[in-house]
mmCIF file of C-alpha atoms in Angstrom:
data_model
loop_
_atom_site.group_PDB
_atom_site.id
_atom_site.type_symbol
_atom_site.label_atom_id
_atom_site.label_comp_id
_atom_site.label_asym_id
_atom_site.label_seq_id
_atom_site.Cartn_x
_atom_site.Cartn_y
_atom_site.Cartn_z
ATOM 1 C CA MET A 1 101.322 -13.230 32.444
ATOM 2 C CA ALA A 2 103.810 -11.499 34.396
ATOM 3 C CA SER A 3 101.401 -10.527 37.501
ATOM 4 C CA SER A 4 98.159 -11.808 38.801
ATOM 5 C CA SER A 5 97.968 -8.133 40.656
ATOM 6 C CA SER A 6 98.076 -6.272 37.525
ATOM 7 C CA TYR A 7 94.554 -5.353 37.640
ATOM 8 C CA SER A 8 93.985 -4.424 40.963
ATOM 9 C CA ASN A 9 93.811 -0.629 42.691
ATOM 10 C CA SER A 10 97.838 -0.761 42.031
ATOM 11 C CA PRO A 11 98.770 0.465 38.187
ATOM 12 C CA CYS A 12 101.199 -1.433 35.930
ATOM 13 C CA ALA A 13 104.931 -0.191 36.192
ATOM 14 C CA ALA A 14 104.135 0.738 32.784
ATOM 15 C CA CYS A 15 101.105 3.469 33.711
ATOM 16 C CA LYS A 16 102.330 4.787 37.306
ATOM 17 C CA PHE A 17 105.900 5.560 35.103
ATOM 18 C CA LEU A 18 103.964 7.466 32.778
ATOM 19 C CA ARG A 19 101.990 8.747 34.951
ATOM 20 C CA ARG A 20 98.227 7.456 33.827
ATOM 21 C CA LYS A 21 95.302 5.523 35.159
ATOM 22 C CA CYS A 22 96.028 1.686 34.627
ATOM 23 C CA MET A 23 92.368 0.711 32.598
ATOM 24 C CA PRO A 24 91.677 -2.922 32.255
ATOM 25 C CA ASP A 25 92.475 -3.675 28.954
ATOM 26 C CA CYS A 26 96.791 -2.128 29.165
ATOM 27 C CA ILE A 27 98.400 -3.663 26.980
ATOM 28 C CA PHE A 28 101.529 -3.338 29.417
ATOM 29 C CA ALA A 29 99.770 -4.410 32.748
ATOM 30 C CA PRO A 30 100.210 -8.272 32.090
ATOM 31 C CA TYR A 31 104.019 -7.811 31.272
ATOM 32 C CA PHE A 32 105.559 -4.612 33.692
ATOM 33 C CA PRO A 33 103.906 -5.516 37.311
ATOM 34 C CA PRO A 34 103.869 -2.573 39.763
ATOM 35 C CA GLU A 35 106.550 -4.575 41.731
ATOM 36 C CA GLU A 36 109.331 -3.833 38.633
ATOM 37 C CA PRO A 37 109.340 -0.441 37.555
ATOM 38 C CA GLN A 38 113.088 -0.440 36.103
ATOM 39 C CA LYS A 39 111.948 -2.831 33.923
ATOM 40 C CA PHE A 40 109.621 -0.893 32.460
ATOM 41 C CA ALA A 41 112.011 1.991 32.456
ATOM 42 C CA ASN A 42 114.726 0.748 30.902
ATOM 43 C CA VAL A 43 112.814 -0.552 27.889
ATOM 44 C CA HIS A 44 110.871 2.890 27.618
ATOM 45 C CA LYS A 45 113.968 4.904 27.361
ATOM 46 C CA ILE A 46 115.245 2.722 24.921
ATOM 47 C CA PHE A 47 112.704 1.735 22.683
ATOM 48 C CA GLY A 48 109.691 4.526 23.784
ATOM 49 C CA ALA A 49 106.315 3.401 25.367
ATOM 50 C CA SER A 50 104.876 4.071 21.647
ATOM 51 C CA ASN A 51 106.990 1.933 20.175
ATOM 52 C CA VAL A 52 106.611 -1.470 22.675
ATOM 53 C CA SER A 53 102.436 -1.085 22.538
ATOM 54 C CA LYS A 54 102.101 -0.870 18.869
ATOM 55 C CA LEU A 55 105.070 -3.790 19.171
ATOM 56 C CA LEU A 56 103.396 -5.773 21.833
ATOM 57 C CA ASN A 57 99.918 -4.960 19.342
ATOM 58 C CA GLU A 58 101.525 -6.163 16.562
ATOM 59 C CA VAL A 59 102.941 -9.790 18.330
ATOM 60 C CA GLN A 60 100.270 -12.694 18.892
ATOM 61 C CA PRO A 61 99.175 -12.788 22.617
ATOM 62 C CA HIS A 62 101.237 -15.621 22.978
ATOM 63 C CA GLN A 63 104.397 -14.522 22.002
ATOM 64 C CA ARG A 64 103.691 -10.763 23.816
ATOM 65 C CA GLU A 65 105.439 -12.119 27.371
ATOM 66 C CA ASP A 66 108.465 -13.323 25.105
ATOM 67 C CA ALA A 67 109.028 -10.219 23.016
ATOM 68 C CA VAL A 68 108.541 -8.086 26.442
ATOM 69 C CA ASN A 69 111.668 -10.306 27.491
ATOM 70 C CA SER A 70 113.564 -9.755 24.956
ATOM 71 C CA LEU A 71 113.060 -6.199 24.658
ATOM 72 C CA ALA A 72 113.936 -5.657 28.509
ATOM 73 C CA TYR A 73 117.008 -8.249 27.989
ATOM 74 C CA GLU A 74 118.233 -6.167 25.911
ATOM 75 C CA ALA A 75 117.008 -2.493 26.852
ATOM 76 C CA GLU A 76 119.166 -3.387 30.061
ATOM 77 C CA ALA A 77 121.958 -5.193 27.839
ATOM 78 C CA ARG A 78 122.147 -1.103 25.920
ATOM 79 C CA ILE A 79 122.341 0.441 28.990
ATOM 80 C CA LYS A 80 124.994 -0.877 30.298
ATOM 81 C CA ASP A 81 126.835 -1.258 26.784
ATOM 82 C CA PRO A 82 125.163 1.837 24.277
ATOM 83 C CA VAL A 83 127.398 0.935 21.777
ATOM 84 C CA TYR A 84 126.860 -3.125 21.345
ATOM 85 C CA GLY A 85 124.437 -3.667 23.977
ATOM 86 C CA CYS A 86 123.368 -7.839 23.538
ATOM 87 C CA VAL A 87 125.916 -8.313 20.865
ATOM 88 C CA GLY A 88 129.154 -7.167 23.069
ATOM 89 C CA ALA A 89 127.369 -9.734 25.829
ATOM 90 C CA ILE A 90 127.422 -12.446 23.013
ATOM 91 C CA SER A 91 130.632 -11.849 21.852
ATOM 92 C CA VAL A 92 132.585 -12.105 24.636
ATOM 93 C CA LEU A 93 131.004 -15.100 25.649
ATOM 94 C CA GLN A 94 131.675 -16.711 21.679
ATOM 95 C CA ARG A 95 135.448 -15.052 22.905
ATOM 96 C CA GLN A 96 135.128 -17.297 26.205
ATOM 97 C CA VAL A 97 133.782 -20.412 24.802
ATOM 98 C CA ILE A 98 136.624 -20.093 22.175
ATOM 99 C CA ARG A 99 139.636 -20.193 25.103
ATOM 100 C CA LEU A 100 137.563 -23.087 27.034
ATOM 101 C CA GLN A 101 137.354 -25.134 24.275
ATOM 102 C CA LYS A 102 141.284 -24.703 23.566
ATOM 103 C CA GLU A 103 141.802 -25.087 26.901
ATOM 104 C CA LEU A 104 140.026 -28.173 26.772
ATOM 105 C CA ASP A 105 141.733 -29.471 23.733
ATOM 106 C CA ALA A 106 144.995 -28.947 25.275
ATOM 107 C CA THR A 107 144.397 -31.482 27.970
ATOM 108 C CA ASN A 108 143.026 -34.089 26.048
ATOM 109 C CA ALA A 109 145.639 -33.968 24.137
ATOM 110 C CA ASP A 110 148.038 -33.732 27.782
ATOM 111 C CA LEU A 111 145.424 -36.715 28.932
ATOM 112 C CA ILE A 112 146.189 -38.836 25.369
ATOM 113 C CA ARG A 113 149.412 -38.066 26.086
ATOM 114 C CA TYR A 114 149.737 -39.642 29.665
ATOM 115 C CA THR A 115 147.622 -42.122 28.654
ATOM 116 C CA CYS A 116 150.028 -43.259 25.791
ATOM 117 C CA ASN A 117 153.007 -43.082 28.118
ATOM 118 C CA ASN A 118 150.787 -45.589 30.893
ATOM 119 C CA ASP A 119 150.081 -47.791 28.687
ATOM 120 C CA MET A 120 153.634 -48.815 26.983
ATOM 121 C CA PRO A 121 155.582 -51.621 28.404
ATOM 122 C CA SER A 122 157.503 -50.750 30.945
ATOM 123 C CA GLY A 123 161.017 -50.828 28.612
ATOM 124 C CA GLN A 124 159.430 -49.124 25.931
ATOM 125 C CA ALA A 125 157.619 -46.275 28.181
ATOM 126 C CA SER A 126 161.078 -45.730 29.776
ATOM 127 C CA ALA A 127 162.999 -45.341 26.281
ATOM 128 C CA THR A 128 160.169 -43.236 25.187
ATOM 129 C CA ARG A 129 160.686 -40.570 28.667
ATOM 130 C CA MET A 130 164.635 -40.850 27.719
ATOM 131 C CA SER A 131 164.366 -40.167 23.958
ATOM 132 C CA ASP A 132 161.276 -37.236 25.397
ATOM 133 C CA ASP A 133 163.615 -35.674 27.494
ATOM 134 C CA GLN A 134 166.697 -35.949 24.431
ATOM 135 C CA GLY A 135 164.267 -33.822 22.099
ATOM 136 C CA GLY A 136 162.714 -36.947 20.007
ATOM 137 C CA GLY A 137 159.702 -35.493 20.685
ATOM 138 C CA SER A 138 157.604 -38.721 19.589
ATOM 139 C CA THR A 139 157.252 -42.043 21.081
ATOM 140 C CA SER A 140 159.015 -45.350 20.781
ATOM 141 C CA LEU A 141 155.929 -46.643 19.196
ATOM 142 C CA GLY A 142 156.749 -44.024 15.967
ATOM 143 C CA GLN A 143 153.616 -42.277 16.789
ATOM 144 C CA SER A 144 153.660 -38.564 18.393
ATOM 145 C CA PRO A 145 150.910 -37.823 21.040
ATOM 146 C CA SER A 146 149.508 -36.002 18.268
ATOM 147 C CA ASP A 147 148.302 -38.992 16.156
ATOM 148 C CA TYR A 148 145.964 -40.372 19.034
ATOM 149 C CA TYR A 149 144.351 -36.236 19.066
ATOM 150 C CA TYR A 150 140.592 -36.427 18.288
ATOM 151 C CA PRO A 151 140.125 -32.834 18.026
ATOM 152 C CA SER A 152 136.395 -31.698 19.581
ATOM 153 C CA PRO A 153 133.068 -30.785 17.372
ATOM 154 C CA TRP A 154 132.941 -27.156 19.284
ATOM 155 C CA ASN A 155 133.881 -23.906 16.972
ATOM 156 C CA ASN A 156 136.553 -24.779 15.034
ATOM 157 C CA ASN A 157 136.339 -22.580 12.797
ATOM 158 C CA TYR A 158 137.353 -19.838 14.681
#
């Protein structure tokens, strides 16, 4: 439950917003405490009080808090981005994960390349550096650094 003061003299944020008396059995009171008026205002603006009330009555009591938190999150996202809402935020985060994964893969490839060059005996390493400087691109062992590359399992199908 969101608030222990919801049944005191102060009406819940929903009843205060709707300008009605907050009854002891108010469906909104446990989830919209008087200290969080903007939470209900956002939910009401996007979904409407009647729809939220119906939804809360249809949901099992132990799932109501999660439902209200989801509605509040979606409502806030819709207010910030009326077209995409949560989907826009998720899309931005997915693109960021993909970009960071590519950066991590490139860094891992650089690390493997560096490790391979430092693990060679000194004569081979200098010969490799010389062939790399001349544009050879492969090591004197006949393997390129990409032969050692192990791609990450994260989001490789994008």
